[in-house]
Amino acid sequence: MKAEIISIGTELLLGEITDTNAYYLASQLPPLGIDLLWVTQVGDNLDRLRECLERAWGRSDVVLTTGG
């Protein structure tokens, strides 16, 4: 099973905070037999988020989002 994590927040892109949520989620997937293939960060912009989600849904079985 293929997975992707999408971390949402302009503060991530600006380096104002560390993406600890994606780090934690990534560590929890292998024991479940889920392969994490992509981690994406996107700012607080609805059009860009929609684009990221559509791309993720097309290439992954599991899409996890965090932040926002």
Short mmCIF file of N, CA and C in Angstrom, two decimals:
data_model
loop_
_atom_site.label_atom_id
_atom_site.label_comp_id
_atom_site.label_asym_id
_atom_site.label_seq_id
_atom_site.Cartn_x
_atom_site.Cartn_y
_atom_site.Cartn_z
N MET A 1 0.84 -1.17 0.00
CA MET A 1 0.00 0.00 0.00
C MET A 1 0.89 1.24 0.00
N LYS A 2 0.56 2.20 -0.86
CA LYS A 2 1.35 3.42 -0.99
C LYS A 2 0.69 4.56 -0.23
N ALA A 3 1.51 5.34 0.48
CA ALA A 3 0.98 6.45 1.27
C ALA A 3 1.71 7.74 0.97
N GLU A 4 1.00 8.82 1.26
CA GLU A 4 1.57 10.17 1.15
C GLU A 4 1.09 10.98 2.35
N ILE A 5 1.98 11.80 2.87
CA ILE A 5 1.64 12.75 3.93
C ILE A 5 1.68 14.15 3.33
N ILE A 6 0.63 14.91 3.56
CA ILE A 6 0.60 16.31 3.14
C ILE A 6 0.54 17.16 4.40
N SER A 7 1.57 17.95 4.62
CA SER A 7 1.63 18.86 5.76
C SER A 7 1.23 20.25 5.28
N ILE A 8 0.24 20.82 5.94
CA ILE A 8 -0.34 22.09 5.49
C ILE A 8 0.04 23.20 6.46
N GLY A 9 0.57 24.28 5.91
CA GLY A 9 0.86 25.45 6.74
C GLY A 9 2.00 26.28 6.16
N THR A 10 1.73 27.53 5.94
CA THR A 10 2.76 28.43 5.43
C THR A 10 3.94 28.52 6.39
N GLU A 11 3.67 28.39 7.68
CA GLU A 11 4.74 28.45 8.67
C GLU A 11 5.77 27.33 8.48
N LEU A 12 5.35 26.20 7.92
CA LEU A 12 6.29 25.12 7.61
C LEU A 12 7.22 25.53 6.47
N LEU A 13 6.64 26.13 5.44
CA LEU A 13 7.43 26.54 4.28
C LEU A 13 8.43 27.64 4.62
N LEU A 14 8.06 28.47 5.58
CA LEU A 14 8.93 29.58 5.99
C LEU A 14 9.97 29.15 7.02
N GLY A 15 9.91 27.90 7.46
CA GLY A 15 10.86 27.41 8.44
C GLY A 15 10.61 27.93 9.84
N GLU A 16 9.41 28.41 10.09
CA GLU A 16 9.08 28.95 11.41
C GLU A 16 8.83 27.85 12.43
N ILE A 17 8.37 26.68 11.97
CA ILE A 17 8.19 25.54 12.85
C ILE A 17 8.69 24.29 12.13
N THR A 18 8.97 23.26 12.90
CA THR A 18 9.43 21.98 12.38
C THR A 18 8.23 21.06 12.18
N ASP A 19 8.25 20.29 11.13
CA ASP A 19 7.15 19.40 10.79
C ASP A 19 7.26 18.09 11.58
N THR A 20 7.00 18.16 12.87
CA THR A 20 7.09 16.97 13.72
C THR A 20 5.94 16.01 13.47
N ASN A 21 4.81 16.50 13.00
CA ASN A 21 3.67 15.61 12.73
C ASN A 21 4.00 14.61 11.62
N ALA A 22 4.58 15.08 10.53
CA ALA A 22 4.94 14.18 9.43
C ALA A 22 6.00 13.19 9.88
N TYR A 23 6.95 13.65 10.68
CA TYR A 23 8.00 12.77 11.20
C TYR A 23 7.38 11.63 12.01
N TYR A 24 6.44 11.97 12.88
CA TYR A 24 5.79 10.95 13.71
C TYR A 24 4.97 9.98 12.84
N LEU A 25 4.15 10.53 11.96
CA LEU A 25 3.33 9.67 11.11
C LEU A 25 4.18 8.74 10.26
N ALA A 26 5.28 9.25 9.73
CA ALA A 26 6.17 8.44 8.91
C ALA A 26 6.72 7.25 9.69
N SER A 27 6.97 7.44 10.97
CA SER A 27 7.51 6.35 11.79
C SER A 27 6.46 5.30 12.12
N GLN A 28 5.19 5.65 12.02
CA GLN A 28 4.12 4.72 12.37
C GLN A 28 3.64 3.86 11.19
N LEU A 29 3.96 4.23 9.99
CA LEU A 29 3.44 3.52 8.82
C LEU A 29 4.12 2.18 8.52
N PRO A 30 5.44 2.07 8.58
CA PRO A 30 6.08 0.78 8.24
C PRO A 30 5.58 -0.42 9.06
N PRO A 31 5.37 -0.29 10.37
CA PRO A 31 4.86 -1.45 11.10
C PRO A 31 3.47 -1.90 10.63
N LEU A 32 2.75 -1.02 9.97
CA LEU A 32 1.43 -1.36 9.45
C LEU A 32 1.50 -1.91 8.03
N GLY A 33 2.72 -2.02 7.49
CA GLY A 33 2.90 -2.52 6.13
C GLY A 33 2.58 -1.49 5.06
N ILE A 34 2.64 -0.22 5.43
CA ILE A 34 2.33 0.86 4.50
C ILE A 34 3.63 1.54 4.10
N ASP A 35 3.86 1.65 2.80
CA ASP A 35 5.06 2.30 2.28
C ASP A 35 4.81 3.78 2.08
N LEU A 36 5.57 4.61 2.76
CA LEU A 36 5.48 6.05 2.58
C LEU A 36 6.36 6.43 1.40
N LEU A 37 5.75 6.95 0.35
CA LEU A 37 6.50 7.30 -0.85
C LEU A 37 6.66 8.79 -1.05
N TRP A 38 5.77 9.60 -0.47
CA TRP A 38 5.85 11.04 -0.65
C TRP A 38 5.49 11.77 0.63
N VAL A 39 6.20 12.86 0.89
CA VAL A 39 5.85 13.82 1.94
C VAL A 39 5.86 15.19 1.26
N THR A 40 4.74 15.87 1.34
CA THR A 40 4.58 17.15 0.66
C THR A 40 4.22 18.21 1.68
N GLN A 41 4.80 19.39 1.53
CA GLN A 41 4.41 20.55 2.33
C GLN A 41 3.77 21.57 1.41
N VAL A 42 2.67 22.14 1.87
CA VAL A 42 1.97 23.15 1.09
C VAL A 42 1.52 24.26 2.02
N GLY A 43 1.58 25.47 1.53
CA GLY A 43 1.16 26.62 2.34
C GLY A 43 -0.35 26.70 2.48
N ASP A 44 -0.79 27.69 3.22
CA ASP A 44 -2.21 27.90 3.47
C ASP A 44 -2.86 28.59 2.27
N ASN A 45 -2.99 27.84 1.19
CA ASN A 45 -3.54 28.36 -0.05
C ASN A 45 -4.46 27.29 -0.62
N LEU A 46 -5.74 27.58 -0.70
CA LEU A 46 -6.73 26.57 -1.08
C LEU A 46 -6.47 25.97 -2.45
N ASP A 47 -6.11 26.77 -3.44
CA ASP A 47 -5.85 26.24 -4.78
C ASP A 47 -4.66 25.29 -4.79
N ARG A 48 -3.59 25.65 -4.11
CA ARG A 48 -2.41 24.77 -4.06
C ARG A 48 -2.70 23.50 -3.27
N LEU A 49 -3.48 23.63 -2.20
CA LEU A 49 -3.85 22.45 -1.43
C LEU A 49 -4.70 21.51 -2.27
N ARG A 50 -5.65 22.04 -2.99
CA ARG A 50 -6.49 21.22 -3.86
C ARG A 50 -5.62 20.48 -4.88
N GLU A 51 -4.66 21.18 -5.47
CA GLU A 51 -3.76 20.56 -6.44
C GLU A 51 -2.96 19.42 -5.80
N CYS A 52 -2.45 19.65 -4.60
CA CYS A 52 -1.69 18.60 -3.89
C CYS A 52 -2.56 17.39 -3.58
N LEU A 53 -3.79 17.64 -3.13
CA LEU A 53 -4.69 16.53 -2.81
C LEU A 53 -5.05 15.73 -4.06
N GLU A 54 -5.34 16.39 -5.14
CA GLU A 54 -5.68 15.68 -6.38
C GLU A 54 -4.52 14.83 -6.86
N ARG A 55 -3.31 15.37 -6.78
CA ARG A 55 -2.12 14.61 -7.17
C ARG A 55 -1.94 13.40 -6.26
N ALA A 56 -2.09 13.62 -4.96
CA ALA A 56 -1.91 12.54 -3.99
C ALA A 56 -2.94 11.44 -4.18
N TRP A 57 -4.20 11.81 -4.38
CA TRP A 57 -5.25 10.81 -4.58
C TRP A 57 -5.00 9.98 -5.84
N GLY A 58 -4.35 10.55 -6.82
CA GLY A 58 -4.07 9.83 -8.05
C GLY A 58 -2.92 8.84 -7.96
N ARG A 59 -2.06 9.01 -6.97
CA ARG A 59 -0.87 8.16 -6.92
C ARG A 59 -0.72 7.37 -5.62
N SER A 60 -1.61 7.59 -4.66
CA SER A 60 -1.46 6.94 -3.36
C SER A 60 -2.75 6.24 -2.95
N ASP A 61 -2.59 5.18 -2.16
CA ASP A 61 -3.74 4.48 -1.60
C ASP A 61 -4.22 5.14 -0.31
N VAL A 62 -3.28 5.75 0.40
CA VAL A 62 -3.57 6.41 1.68
C VAL A 62 -3.00 7.81 1.61
N VAL A 63 -3.82 8.81 1.94
CA VAL A 63 -3.36 10.20 2.00
C VAL A 63 -3.67 10.73 3.39
N LEU A 64 -2.62 11.13 4.10
CA LEU A 64 -2.76 11.70 5.44
C LEU A 64 -2.46 13.18 5.36
N THR A 65 -3.30 13.98 6.00
CA THR A 65 -3.05 15.42 6.06
C THR A 65 -2.88 15.83 7.51
N THR A 66 -2.07 16.85 7.69
CA THR A 66 -1.83 17.37 9.03
C THR A 66 -1.62 18.87 8.94
N GLY A 67 -1.98 19.57 10.00
CA GLY A 67 -1.80 21.02 10.02
C GLY A 67 -3.01 21.73 9.48
N GLY A 68 -2.76 22.94 8.98
CA GLY A 68 -3.85 23.66 8.35
C GLY A 68 -4.25 24.91 9.01
#
